[in-house]
CSV table of C-alpha atoms in Angstrom, one decimal:
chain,number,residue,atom,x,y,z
A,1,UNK,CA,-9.9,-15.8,-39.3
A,2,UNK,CA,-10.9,-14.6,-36.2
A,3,UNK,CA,-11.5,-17.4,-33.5
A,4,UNK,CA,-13.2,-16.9,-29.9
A,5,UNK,CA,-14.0,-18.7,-27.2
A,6,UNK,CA,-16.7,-18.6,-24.8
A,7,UNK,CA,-16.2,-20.7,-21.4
A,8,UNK,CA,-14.8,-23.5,-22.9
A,9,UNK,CA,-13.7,-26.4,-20.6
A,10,UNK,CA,-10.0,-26.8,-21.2
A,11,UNK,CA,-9.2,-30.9,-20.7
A,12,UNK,CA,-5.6,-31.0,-19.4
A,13,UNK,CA,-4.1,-34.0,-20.9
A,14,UNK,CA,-0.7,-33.4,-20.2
A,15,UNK,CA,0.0,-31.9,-16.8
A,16,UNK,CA,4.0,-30.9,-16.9
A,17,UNK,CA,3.4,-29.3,-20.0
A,18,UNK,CA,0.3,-27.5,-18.4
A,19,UNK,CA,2.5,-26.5,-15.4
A,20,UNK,CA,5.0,-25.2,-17.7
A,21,UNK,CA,3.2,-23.2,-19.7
A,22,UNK,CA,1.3,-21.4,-16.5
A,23,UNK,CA,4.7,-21.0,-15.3
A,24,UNK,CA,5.8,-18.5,-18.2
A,25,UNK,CA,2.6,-17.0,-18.3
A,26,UNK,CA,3.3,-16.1,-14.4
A,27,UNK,CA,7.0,-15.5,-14.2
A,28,UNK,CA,8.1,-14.4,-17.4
A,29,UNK,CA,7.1,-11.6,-20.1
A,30,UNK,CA,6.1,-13.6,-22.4
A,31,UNK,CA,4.6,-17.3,-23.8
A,32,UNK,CA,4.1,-18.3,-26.6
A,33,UNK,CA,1.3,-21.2,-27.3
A,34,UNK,CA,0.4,-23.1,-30.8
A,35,UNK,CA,-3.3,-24.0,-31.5
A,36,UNK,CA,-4.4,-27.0,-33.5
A,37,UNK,CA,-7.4,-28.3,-35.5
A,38,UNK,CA,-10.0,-28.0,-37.6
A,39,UNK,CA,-12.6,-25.7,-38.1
A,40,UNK,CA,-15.6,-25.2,-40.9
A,41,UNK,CA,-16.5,-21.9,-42.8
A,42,UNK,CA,-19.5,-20.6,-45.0
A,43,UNK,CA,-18.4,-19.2,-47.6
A,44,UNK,CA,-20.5,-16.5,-49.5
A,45,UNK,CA,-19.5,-16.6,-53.2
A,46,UNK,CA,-21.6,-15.5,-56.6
A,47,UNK,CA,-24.2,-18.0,-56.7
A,48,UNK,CA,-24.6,-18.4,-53.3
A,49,UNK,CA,-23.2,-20.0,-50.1
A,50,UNK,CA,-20.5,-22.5,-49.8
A,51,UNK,CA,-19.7,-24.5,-47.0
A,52,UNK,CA,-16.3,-25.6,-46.1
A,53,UNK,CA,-15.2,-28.3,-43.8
A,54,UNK,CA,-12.1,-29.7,-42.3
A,55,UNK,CA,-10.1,-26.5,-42.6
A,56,UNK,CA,-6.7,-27.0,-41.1
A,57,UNK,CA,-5.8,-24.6,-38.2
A,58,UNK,CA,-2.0,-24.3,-37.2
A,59,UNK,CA,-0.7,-21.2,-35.8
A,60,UNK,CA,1.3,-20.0,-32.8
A,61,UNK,CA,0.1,-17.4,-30.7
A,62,UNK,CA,1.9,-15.2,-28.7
A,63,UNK,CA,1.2,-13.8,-25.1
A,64,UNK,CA,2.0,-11.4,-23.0
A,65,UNK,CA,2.7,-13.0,-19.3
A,66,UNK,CA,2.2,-11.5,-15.9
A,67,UNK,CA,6.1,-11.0,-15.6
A,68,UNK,CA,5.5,-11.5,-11.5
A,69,UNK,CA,3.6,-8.7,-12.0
A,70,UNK,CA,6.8,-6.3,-11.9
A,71,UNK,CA,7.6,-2.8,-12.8
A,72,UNK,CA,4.8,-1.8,-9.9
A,73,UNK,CA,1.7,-3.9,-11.5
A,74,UNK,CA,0.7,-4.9,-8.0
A,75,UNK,CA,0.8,-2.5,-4.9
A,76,UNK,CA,0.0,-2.9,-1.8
A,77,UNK,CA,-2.6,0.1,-0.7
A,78,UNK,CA,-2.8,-0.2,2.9
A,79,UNK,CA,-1.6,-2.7,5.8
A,80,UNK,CA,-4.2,-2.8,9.0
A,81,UNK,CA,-3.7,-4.0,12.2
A,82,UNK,CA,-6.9,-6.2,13.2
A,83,UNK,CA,-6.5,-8.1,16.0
A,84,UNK,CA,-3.7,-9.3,18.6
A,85,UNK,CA,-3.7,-12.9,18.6
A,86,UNK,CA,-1.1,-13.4,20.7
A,87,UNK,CA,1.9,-11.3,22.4
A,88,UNK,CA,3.4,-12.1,19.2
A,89,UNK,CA,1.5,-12.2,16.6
A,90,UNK,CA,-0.9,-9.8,15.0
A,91,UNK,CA,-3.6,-10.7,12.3
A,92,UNK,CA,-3.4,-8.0,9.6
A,93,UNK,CA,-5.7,-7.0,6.6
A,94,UNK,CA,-3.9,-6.0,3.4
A,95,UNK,CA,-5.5,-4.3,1.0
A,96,UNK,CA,-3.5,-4.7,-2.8
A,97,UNK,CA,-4.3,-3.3,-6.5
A,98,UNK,CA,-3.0,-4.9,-9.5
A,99,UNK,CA,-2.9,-4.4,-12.8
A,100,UNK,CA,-3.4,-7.3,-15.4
A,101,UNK,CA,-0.9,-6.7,-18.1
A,102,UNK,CA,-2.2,-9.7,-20.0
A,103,UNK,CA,-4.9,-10.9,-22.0
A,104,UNK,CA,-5.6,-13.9,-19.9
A,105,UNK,CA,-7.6,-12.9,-16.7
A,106,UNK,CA,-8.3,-14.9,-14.1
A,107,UNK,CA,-11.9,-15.8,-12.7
A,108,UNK,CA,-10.9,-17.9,-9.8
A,109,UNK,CA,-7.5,-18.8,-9.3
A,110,UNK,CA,-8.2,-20.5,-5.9
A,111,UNK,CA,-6.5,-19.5,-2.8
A,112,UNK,CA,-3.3,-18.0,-3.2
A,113,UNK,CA,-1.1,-17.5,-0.2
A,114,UNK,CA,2.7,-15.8,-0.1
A,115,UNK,CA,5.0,-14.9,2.6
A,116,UNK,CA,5.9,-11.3,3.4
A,117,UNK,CA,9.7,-11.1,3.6
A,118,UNK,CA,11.9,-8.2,4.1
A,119,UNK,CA,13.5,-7.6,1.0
A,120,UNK,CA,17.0,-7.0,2.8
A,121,UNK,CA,17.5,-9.8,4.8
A,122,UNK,CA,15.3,-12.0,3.5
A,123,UNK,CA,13.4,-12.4,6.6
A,124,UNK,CA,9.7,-13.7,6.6
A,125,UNK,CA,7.2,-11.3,8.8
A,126,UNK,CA,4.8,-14.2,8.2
A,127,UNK,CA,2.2,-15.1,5.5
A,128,UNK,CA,-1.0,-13.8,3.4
A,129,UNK,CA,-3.8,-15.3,1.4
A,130,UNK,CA,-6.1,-14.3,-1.0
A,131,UNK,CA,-9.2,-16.3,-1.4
A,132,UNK,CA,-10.1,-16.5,-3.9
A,133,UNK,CA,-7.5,-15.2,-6.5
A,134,UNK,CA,-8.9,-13.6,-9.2
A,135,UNK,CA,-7.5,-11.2,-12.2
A,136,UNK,CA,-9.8,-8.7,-14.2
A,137,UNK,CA,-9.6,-8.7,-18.2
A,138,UNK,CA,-6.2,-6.5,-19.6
A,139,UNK,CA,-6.6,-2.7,-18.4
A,140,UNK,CA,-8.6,-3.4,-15.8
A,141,UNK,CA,-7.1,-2.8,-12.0
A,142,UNK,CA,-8.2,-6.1,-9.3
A,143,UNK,CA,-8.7,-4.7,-6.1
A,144,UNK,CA,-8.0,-7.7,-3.7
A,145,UNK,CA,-7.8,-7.9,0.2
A,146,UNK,CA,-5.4,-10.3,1.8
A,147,UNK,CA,-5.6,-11.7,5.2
A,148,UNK,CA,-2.7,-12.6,7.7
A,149,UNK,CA,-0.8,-13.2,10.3
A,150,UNK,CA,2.5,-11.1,11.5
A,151,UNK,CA,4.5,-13.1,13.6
A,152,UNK,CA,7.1,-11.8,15.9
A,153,UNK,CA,9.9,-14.4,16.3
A,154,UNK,CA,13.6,-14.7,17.8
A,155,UNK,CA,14.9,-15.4,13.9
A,156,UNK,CA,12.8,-11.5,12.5
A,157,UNK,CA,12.8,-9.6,15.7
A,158,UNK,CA,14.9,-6.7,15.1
A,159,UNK,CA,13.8,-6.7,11.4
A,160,UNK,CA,9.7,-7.2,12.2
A,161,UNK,CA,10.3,-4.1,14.9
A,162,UNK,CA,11.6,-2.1,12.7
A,163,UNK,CA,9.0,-3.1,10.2
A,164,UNK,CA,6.4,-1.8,12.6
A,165,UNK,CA,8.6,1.5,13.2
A,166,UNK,CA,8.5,2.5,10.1
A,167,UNK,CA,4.7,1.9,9.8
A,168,UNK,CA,3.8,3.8,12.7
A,169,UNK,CA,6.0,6.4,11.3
A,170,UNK,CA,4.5,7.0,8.3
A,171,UNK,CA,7.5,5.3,6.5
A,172,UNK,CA,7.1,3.0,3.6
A,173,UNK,CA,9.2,-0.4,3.7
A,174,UNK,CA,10.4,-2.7,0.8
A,175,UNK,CA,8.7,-6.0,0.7
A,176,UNK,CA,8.8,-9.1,-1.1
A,177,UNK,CA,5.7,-11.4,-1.2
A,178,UNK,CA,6.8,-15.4,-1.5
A,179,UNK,CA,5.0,-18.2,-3.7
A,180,UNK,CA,7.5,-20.9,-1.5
A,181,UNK,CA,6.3,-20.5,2.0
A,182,UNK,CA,8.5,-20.9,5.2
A,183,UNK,CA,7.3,-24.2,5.7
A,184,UNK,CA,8.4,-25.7,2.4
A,185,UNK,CA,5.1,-25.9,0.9
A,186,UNK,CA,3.9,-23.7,-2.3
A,187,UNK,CA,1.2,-21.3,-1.5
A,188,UNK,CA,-1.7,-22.3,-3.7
A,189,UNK,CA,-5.0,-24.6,-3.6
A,190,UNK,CA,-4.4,-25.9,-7.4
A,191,UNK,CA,-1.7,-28.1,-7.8
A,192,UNK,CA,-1.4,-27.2,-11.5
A,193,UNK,CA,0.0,-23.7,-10.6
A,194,UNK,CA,2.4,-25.0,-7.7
A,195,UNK,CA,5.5,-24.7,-10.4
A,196,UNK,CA,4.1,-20.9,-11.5
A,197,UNK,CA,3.4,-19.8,-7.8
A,198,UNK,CA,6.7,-21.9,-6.4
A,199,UNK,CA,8.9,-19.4,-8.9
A,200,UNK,CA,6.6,-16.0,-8.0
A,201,UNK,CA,8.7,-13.0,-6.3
A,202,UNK,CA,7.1,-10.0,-6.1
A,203,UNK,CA,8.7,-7.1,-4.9
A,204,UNK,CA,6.9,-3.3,-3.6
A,205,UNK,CA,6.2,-1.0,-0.9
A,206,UNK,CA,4.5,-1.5,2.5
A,207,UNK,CA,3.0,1.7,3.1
A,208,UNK,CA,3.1,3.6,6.2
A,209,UNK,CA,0.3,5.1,8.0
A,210,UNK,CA,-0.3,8.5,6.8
A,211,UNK,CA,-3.0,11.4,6.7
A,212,UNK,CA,-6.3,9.9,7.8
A,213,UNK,CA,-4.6,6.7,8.5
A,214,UNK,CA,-1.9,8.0,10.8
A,215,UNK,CA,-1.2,6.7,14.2
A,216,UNK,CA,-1.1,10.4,15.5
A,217,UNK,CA,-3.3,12.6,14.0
A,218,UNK,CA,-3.0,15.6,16.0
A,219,UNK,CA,-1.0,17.1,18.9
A,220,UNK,CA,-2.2,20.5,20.2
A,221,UNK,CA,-0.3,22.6,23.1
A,222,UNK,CA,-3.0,24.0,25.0
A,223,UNK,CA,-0.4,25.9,27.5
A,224,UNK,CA,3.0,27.1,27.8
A,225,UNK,CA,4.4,28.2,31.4
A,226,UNK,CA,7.1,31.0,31.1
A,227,UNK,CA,9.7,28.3,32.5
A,228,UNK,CA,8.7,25.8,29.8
């Protein structure tokens, strides 16, 4: 039997269990989820149709999950410097493509916002959000931008410097964006997925300004003395 569904509401009438289940669909590689009910048929036999009614339905489905979107799923393309808000604190644009590995997309998953932490010291640079959140169908890539703020502070200093180094440089960094934010709130609007984001660790590469991007795009020597 093949079932679909077409924007259907879904009524959430148990809300741990609801929690739970987006939080293996989220975090781990798998779920598995078991449908209910009845449904009706029309059956086309010899001497014409039949109609059948209360027809049991009880299977269990299995799905792949977003698996915090490991194994490189979401990248971040490029990290721009906007604005100076304050000696220090700079409001950045990320640009990030990710890859849906699931057959549950998302058409608006609120606003999502995560911490950027260096992935050595576990050190927050400060915090991103998407708004809204969204997923494209399985195979599709989601091209999202992400707005923020990188905060220079007494407790990152050496680590948000050399952050910025490396960026100027051309030098990727390893990152890890944060569902539990520094201030010990989750980092979404709907309080259903506050267990799924809570968990989510994502881990990939900062990139550094390069080609048309780069800091320096060109140094010419226009004279050299015989002493130099």
């Amino acid at each position: 039997i093949l079932v679909s569904f077409t924007r259907q509401e879904l009524i959430v009438l148990n809300k741990e269990y609801f929690e739970e289940f987006a939080a293996n669909l989220v975090l781990s590689s798998r779920v598995s989820v078991v449908i209910e009910g009845l449904t009706a048929a029309l059956a086309t036999v010899s001497i014409g149709d039949l109609p059948l009614s209360n027809i049991p339905i009880n299977s269990t489905i299995d799905l792949v999950g977003y698996d915090q979107f490991d194994g490189g799923r979401l990248a971040i393309d490029t990290i721009d410097i906007t604005k100076s808000v304050s000696t220090q604190s700079l409001a950045v644009r990320v640009s990030t493509r990710i890859s849906n590995p699931s057959v549950v997309n998302i058409l608006n998953g609120g606003r999502l916002t995560l911490d950027l932490c260096d992935v050595l010291n576990c050190t927050t640079f400060g915090i991103v959000s998407i708004d809204p959140f969204l997923l494209r169908p399985q195979g599709n890539i989601t091209v999202l931008d992400a707005e923020g703020l990188f905060n220079i502070t007494d407790e990152n200093k050496v680590v948000a410097r050399q952050f910025m180094t490396n960026m100027v440089s051309g030098i990727d960094t390893e990152v890890e964006l944060r569902g539990s934010l520094p201030d010990n709130t989750t980092g979404t609007s709907i309080p259903l997925l506050s267990l799924a984001v809570a968990g989510l660790r994502i881990r990939t590469r900062a990139p550094g300004l390069i080609g048309p991007r780069a800091l320096i795009q060109e140094i010419v020597v226009k004279k050299l003395t015989a002493a130099q």
